[in-house]
């Protein structure tokens, strides 16, 4: 079964850091571009970051550029999002998603990140 | 940045009746490779989003054929031929032609 499972969310103080993970199974992880998308409570979907299949190219939303870093370990079938200098407005459910033909074909269940003092 | 605008934002529909959601982009979604990277997703209450349609009109695996997508350039439509109870949720259009942007979402509810 094709599956993405996020972990690493939690409560963190403003200015703090957190690293999210997304474990992939059921498909050849190293063949696909991957994304992080977030959703603040009661709000819509917002794209956060993308990484290509071999990890050589990344892109970020302006709102997280310079603070978040996306990476992947194809040997471990895992996607990461390192989040630094966290702000209250980063509070959201963070989803990882697999990219095929510019569409997000497979989504994880999400992990909640709360930034609050 | 490309802005995606959906209408309506809320759509009460009677079971068995059709429904339609419009999505307009602030600029053409035709990519230099000739493809139009416009997709539709559904998010049921308490669930992650799931892909329904990609590249305007291609149904993803397992998506019922009552869902269809159409459009070109800057104007796109998702149609549900006969709404069922399991269709309740929020529908999003998304463009991947220039970076990635979602519409605000359209909440489908049963009358």
CSV table of C-alpha atoms in Angstrom, one decimal:
chain,number,residue,atom,x,y,z
A,1,UNK,CA,0.0,0.0,0.0
A,2,UNK,CA,1.3,3.4,-1.0
A,3,UNK,CA,1.6,5.4,2.2
A,4,UNK,CA,3.1,8.6,3.7
A,5,UNK,CA,3.3,9.0,7.4
A,6,UNK,CA,4.3,12.3,9.0
A,7,UNK,CA,5.8,12.7,12.5
A,8,UNK,CA,7.7,15.3,14.6
A,9,UNK,CA,5.0,17.8,15.2
A,10,UNK,CA,4.3,19.3,18.6
A,11,UNK,CA,4.2,22.5,20.7
A,12,UNK,CA,7.2,24.8,20.3
A,13,UNK,CA,7.8,28.3,21.6
A,14,UNK,CA,8.2,31.3,19.2
A,15,UNK,CA,11.7,31.4,17.8
A,16,UNK,CA,12.2,27.6,18.4
A,17,UNK,CA,12.9,24.8,16.0
A,18,UNK,CA,11.3,21.6,14.9
A,19,UNK,CA,12.1,18.9,12.4
A,20,UNK,CA,9.3,17.1,10.7
A,21,UNK,CA,9.7,13.7,9.0
A,22,UNK,CA,7.6,11.9,6.4
A,23,UNK,CA,8.1,8.2,6.0
A,24,UNK,CA,7.2,6.8,2.6
A,25,UNK,CA,6.3,3.2,1.8
A,26,UNK,CA,4.8,1.1,-1.0
A,27,UNK,CA,6.5,2.9,-3.8
A,28,UNK,CA,9.9,3.8,-5.1
A,29,UNK,CA,10.5,7.0,-3.1
A,30,UNK,CA,13.6,8.0,-4.9
A,31,UNK,CA,11.6,8.4,-8.2
A,32,UNK,CA,9.3,11.2,-7.0
A,33,UNK,CA,9.4,14.9,-6.2
A,34,UNK,CA,7.9,15.6,-2.8
A,35,UNK,CA,6.2,18.5,-1.1
A,36,UNK,CA,5.2,20.0,2.2
A,37,UNK,CA,1.8,21.7,2.4
A,38,UNK,CA,0.3,23.3,5.5
A,39,UNK,CA,-3.1,24.1,6.7
A,40,UNK,CA,-3.8,26.5,9.6
A,41,UNK,CA,-6.7,25.6,11.8
A,42,UNK,CA,-10.0,26.3,9.9
A,43,UNK,CA,-8.1,27.6,6.9
A,44,UNK,CA,-7.2,26.5,3.4
A,45,UNK,CA,-4.2,24.7,2.0
A,46,UNK,CA,-0.9,26.5,1.5
A,47,UNK,CA,2.1,25.1,-0.3
A,48,UNK,CA,5.3,25.3,1.7
A,49,UNK,CA,8.2,23.6,-0.1
A,50,UNK,CA,9.3,21.1,-2.8
A,51,UNK,CA,12.3,18.9,-3.4
A,52,UNK,CA,13.0,17.0,-6.6
A,53,UNK,CA,13.6,13.2,-6.7
A,54,UNK,CA,17.3,13.2,-6.0
A,55,UNK,CA,17.3,16.1,-3.6
A,56,UNK,CA,19.4,18.4,-5.9
A,57,UNK,CA,16.7,21.1,-6.3
A,58,UNK,CA,14.5,22.7,-3.7
A,59,UNK,CA,12.0,25.6,-3.7
A,60,UNK,CA,10.1,27.4,-0.9
A,61,UNK,CA,7.2,29.7,-0.3
A,62,UNK,CA,8.3,33.2,0.4
A,63,UNK,CA,6.7,33.0,3.9
A,64,UNK,CA,9.2,30.3,4.9
A,65,UNK,CA,12.3,31.0,2.8
A,66,UNK,CA,15.4,31.3,4.9
A,67,UNK,CA,13.7,29.7,7.9
A,68,UNK,CA,12.7,26.2,6.6
A,69,UNK,CA,14.8,23.6,4.9
A,70,UNK,CA,13.5,20.6,3.0
A,71,UNK,CA,15.6,17.5,2.5
A,72,UNK,CA,15.3,13.8,1.9
A,73,UNK,CA,17.1,10.6,2.5
A,74,UNK,CA,16.3,8.2,-0.3
A,75,UNK,CA,18.1,5.4,1.4
A,76,UNK,CA,15.7,5.7,4.4
A,77,UNK,CA,12.6,6.6,2.2
A,78,UNK,CA,12.1,9.7,4.3
A,79,UNK,CA,11.4,13.4,3.6
A,80,UNK,CA,12.2,16.1,6.1
A,81,UNK,CA,11.3,19.7,6.9
A,82,UNK,CA,13.6,21.5,9.3
A,83,UNK,CA,11.8,24.5,10.7
A,84,UNK,CA,13.7,27.3,12.5
A,85,UNK,CA,12.8,30.7,13.9
A,86,UNK,CA,9.2,29.5,14.2
A,87,UNK,CA,6.4,32.1,14.5
A,88,UNK,CA,2.8,31.9,15.7
A,89,UNK,CA,1.6,32.1,12.0
A,90,UNK,CA,3.5,28.8,11.3
A,91,UNK,CA,0.9,27.0,13.5
A,92,UNK,CA,-0.8,24.4,11.2
A,93,UNK,CA,-1.2,20.8,10.2
A,94,UNK,CA,1.8,19.9,8.0
A,95,UNK,CA,1.2,17.4,5.2
A,96,UNK,CA,3.7,15.7,3.0
A,97,UNK,CA,2.6,14.9,-0.6
A,98,UNK,CA,4.0,13.0,-3.6
A,99,UNK,CA,4.2,14.9,-6.9
A,100,UNK,CA,3.2,13.3,-10.2
A,101,UNK,CA,2.5,15.5,-13.3
A,102,UNK,CA,2.4,18.6,-11.2
A,103,UNK,CA,-0.4,17.2,-9.0
A,104,UNK,CA,-0.3,16.0,-5.4
A,105,UNK,CA,-1.3,12.4,-5.9
A,106,UNK,CA,-0.7,10.9,-2.4
A,107,UNK,CA,-1.0,12.7,0.9
A,108,UNK,CA,0.0,11.8,4.4
A,109,UNK,CA,-2.4,12.2,7.4
A,110,UNK,CA,-0.5,15.3,8.6
A,111,UNK,CA,1.3,16.3,11.8
A,112,UNK,CA,0.2,19.3,13.9
A,113,UNK,CA,2.7,22.1,14.7
A,114,UNK,CA,1.7,24.6,17.4
A,115,UNK,CA,3.9,27.7,18.0
A,116,UNK,CA,2.9,29.3,21.2
A,117,UNK,CA,4.4,30.5,24.5
B,1,UNK,CA,2.4,34.9,-8.0
B,2,UNK,CA,-0.6,33.2,-9.6
B,3,UNK,CA,-3.8,33.8,-7.7
B,4,UNK,CA,-6.5,31.1,-7.8
B,5,UNK,CA,-10.1,32.3,-7.3
B,6,UNK,CA,-12.9,29.8,-6.7
B,7,UNK,CA,-16.6,30.4,-6.9
B,8,UNK,CA,-18.8,29.8,-5.1
B,9,UNK,CA,-17.2,29.5,-1.7
B,10,UNK,CA,-20.2,27.6,-0.4
B,11,UNK,CA,-22.5,25.3,-2.3
B,12,UNK,CA,-25.6,23.7,-0.8
B,13,UNK,CA,-26.7,20.9,-3.0
B,14,UNK,CA,-29.6,18.4,-3.0
B,15,UNK,CA,-28.5,14.7,-3.1
B,16,UNK,CA,-28.7,13.4,-6.6
B,17,UNK,CA,-28.5,16.8,-8.1
B,18,UNK,CA,-25.5,18.2,-10.1
B,19,UNK,CA,-22.9,20.6,-8.7
B,20,UNK,CA,-20.4,22.8,-10.3
B,21,UNK,CA,-17.3,24.7,-9.0
B,22,UNK,CA,-15.5,27.4,-10.9
B,23,UNK,CA,-11.8,28.2,-10.6
B,24,UNK,CA,-10.1,31.2,-12.3
B,25,UNK,CA,-6.4,31.9,-12.4
B,26,UNK,CA,-4.9,35.4,-12.5
B,27,UNK,CA,-2.8,34.3,-15.5
B,28,UNK,CA,-2.7,31.5,-18.0
B,29,UNK,CA,-1.9,28.1,-16.6
B,30,UNK,CA,-0.5,26.8,-19.9
B,31,UNK,CA,3.1,25.7,-19.2
B,32,UNK,CA,6.0,26.2,-21.7
B,33,UNK,CA,5.9,22.4,-22.1
B,34,UNK,CA,2.3,22.6,-23.4
B,35,UNK,CA,0.7,21.1,-20.4
B,36,UNK,CA,-1.8,22.9,-18.1
B,37,UNK,CA,-1.1,21.9,-14.5
B,38,UNK,CA,-4.5,22.4,-13.0
B,39,UNK,CA,-5.8,19.9,-10.5
B,40,UNK,CA,-8.7,19.5,-8.1
B,41,UNK,CA,-8.7,18.0,-4.6
B,42,UNK,CA,-11.3,17.1,-2.1
B,43,UNK,CA,-10.9,17.3,1.6
B,44,UNK,CA,-13.5,15.5,3.6
B,45,UNK,CA,-14.1,16.6,7.2
B,46,UNK,CA,-11.2,15.6,9.4
B,47,UNK,CA,-9.3,14.0,6.5
B,48,UNK,CA,-6.2,15.0,4.5
B,49,UNK,CA,-6.9,16.2,1.0
B,50,UNK,CA,-7.2,13.7,-1.8
B,51,UNK,CA,-6.6,14.2,-5.5
B,52,UNK,CA,-9.6,14.0,-7.8
B,53,UNK,CA,-8.5,15.5,-11.1
B,54,UNK,CA,-5.1,16.4,-12.6
B,55,UNK,CA,-4.1,18.3,-15.8
B,56,UNK,CA,-7.6,19.8,-16.1
B,57,UNK,CA,-9.6,16.7,-16.8
B,58,UNK,CA,-7.8,13.4,-15.9
B,59,UNK,CA,-9.4,11.5,-13.1
B,60,UNK,CA,-7.1,10.0,-10.6
B,61,UNK,CA,-7.2,6.3,-9.8
B,62,UNK,CA,-10.3,5.3,-7.9
B,63,UNK,CA,-12.2,8.6,-8.4
B,64,UNK,CA,-15.8,8.0,-9.5
B,65,UNK,CA,-16.7,9.1,-13.0
B,66,UNK,CA,-19.4,11.4,-11.6
B,67,UNK,CA,-16.5,13.8,-11.1
B,68,UNK,CA,-15.3,15.6,-14.2
B,69,UNK,CA,-13.0,18.5,-15.0
B,70,UNK,CA,-12.9,20.9,-17.9
B,71,UNK,CA,-11.5,24.3,-18.9
B,72,UNK,CA,-8.5,26.0,-20.5
B,73,UNK,CA,-6.2,28.9,-20.1
B,74,UNK,CA,-7.5,30.7,-17.0
B,75,UNK,CA,-11.0,29.2,-16.5
B,76,UNK,CA,-11.7,25.8,-15.1
B,77,UNK,CA,-14.6,23.9,-13.8
B,78,UNK,CA,-15.2,20.8,-11.6
B,79,UNK,CA,-18.5,19.1,-12.1
B,80,UNK,CA,-20.2,16.5,-10.0
B,81,UNK,CA,-23.0,14.9,-12.1
B,82,UNK,CA,-25.0,13.6,-9.1
B,83,UNK,CA,-24.0,14.6,-5.6
B,84,UNK,CA,-23.7,11.8,-3.1
B,85,UNK,CA,-23.5,12.1,0.7
B,86,UNK,CA,-19.8,11.1,0.7
B,87,UNK,CA,-19.0,14.2,-1.5
B,88,UNK,CA,-19.5,16.5,1.4
B,89,UNK,CA,-16.3,18.5,2.2
B,90,UNK,CA,-14.1,21.3,0.8
B,91,UNK,CA,-12.9,21.2,-2.8
B,92,UNK,CA,-9.7,23.0,-3.9
B,93,UNK,CA,-8.3,23.8,-7.3
B,94,UNK,CA,-4.5,24.0,-7.5
B,95,UNK,CA,-2.1,25.2,-10.1
B,96,UNK,CA,1.4,23.9,-10.5
B,97,UNK,CA,2.4,25.8,-13.7
B,98,UNK,CA,4.3,28.5,-11.9
B,99,UNK,CA,5.2,27.4,-8.3
B,100,UNK,CA,2.1,26.1,-6.5
B,101,UNK,CA,-1.1,27.9,-5.5
B,102,UNK,CA,-4.4,26.7,-4.1
B,103,UNK,CA,-7.8,28.2,-4.4
B,104,UNK,CA,-9.6,29.3,-1.2
B,105,UNK,CA,-11.7,26.2,-1.2
B,106,UNK,CA,-15.4,25.6,-1.9
B,107,UNK,CA,-17.5,24.0,0.8
B,108,UNK,CA,-20.0,21.5,-0.5
B,109,UNK,CA,-22.8,20.7,1.8
B,110,UNK,CA,-26.1,18.9,1.5
B,111,UNK,CA,-29.3,20.8,1.6
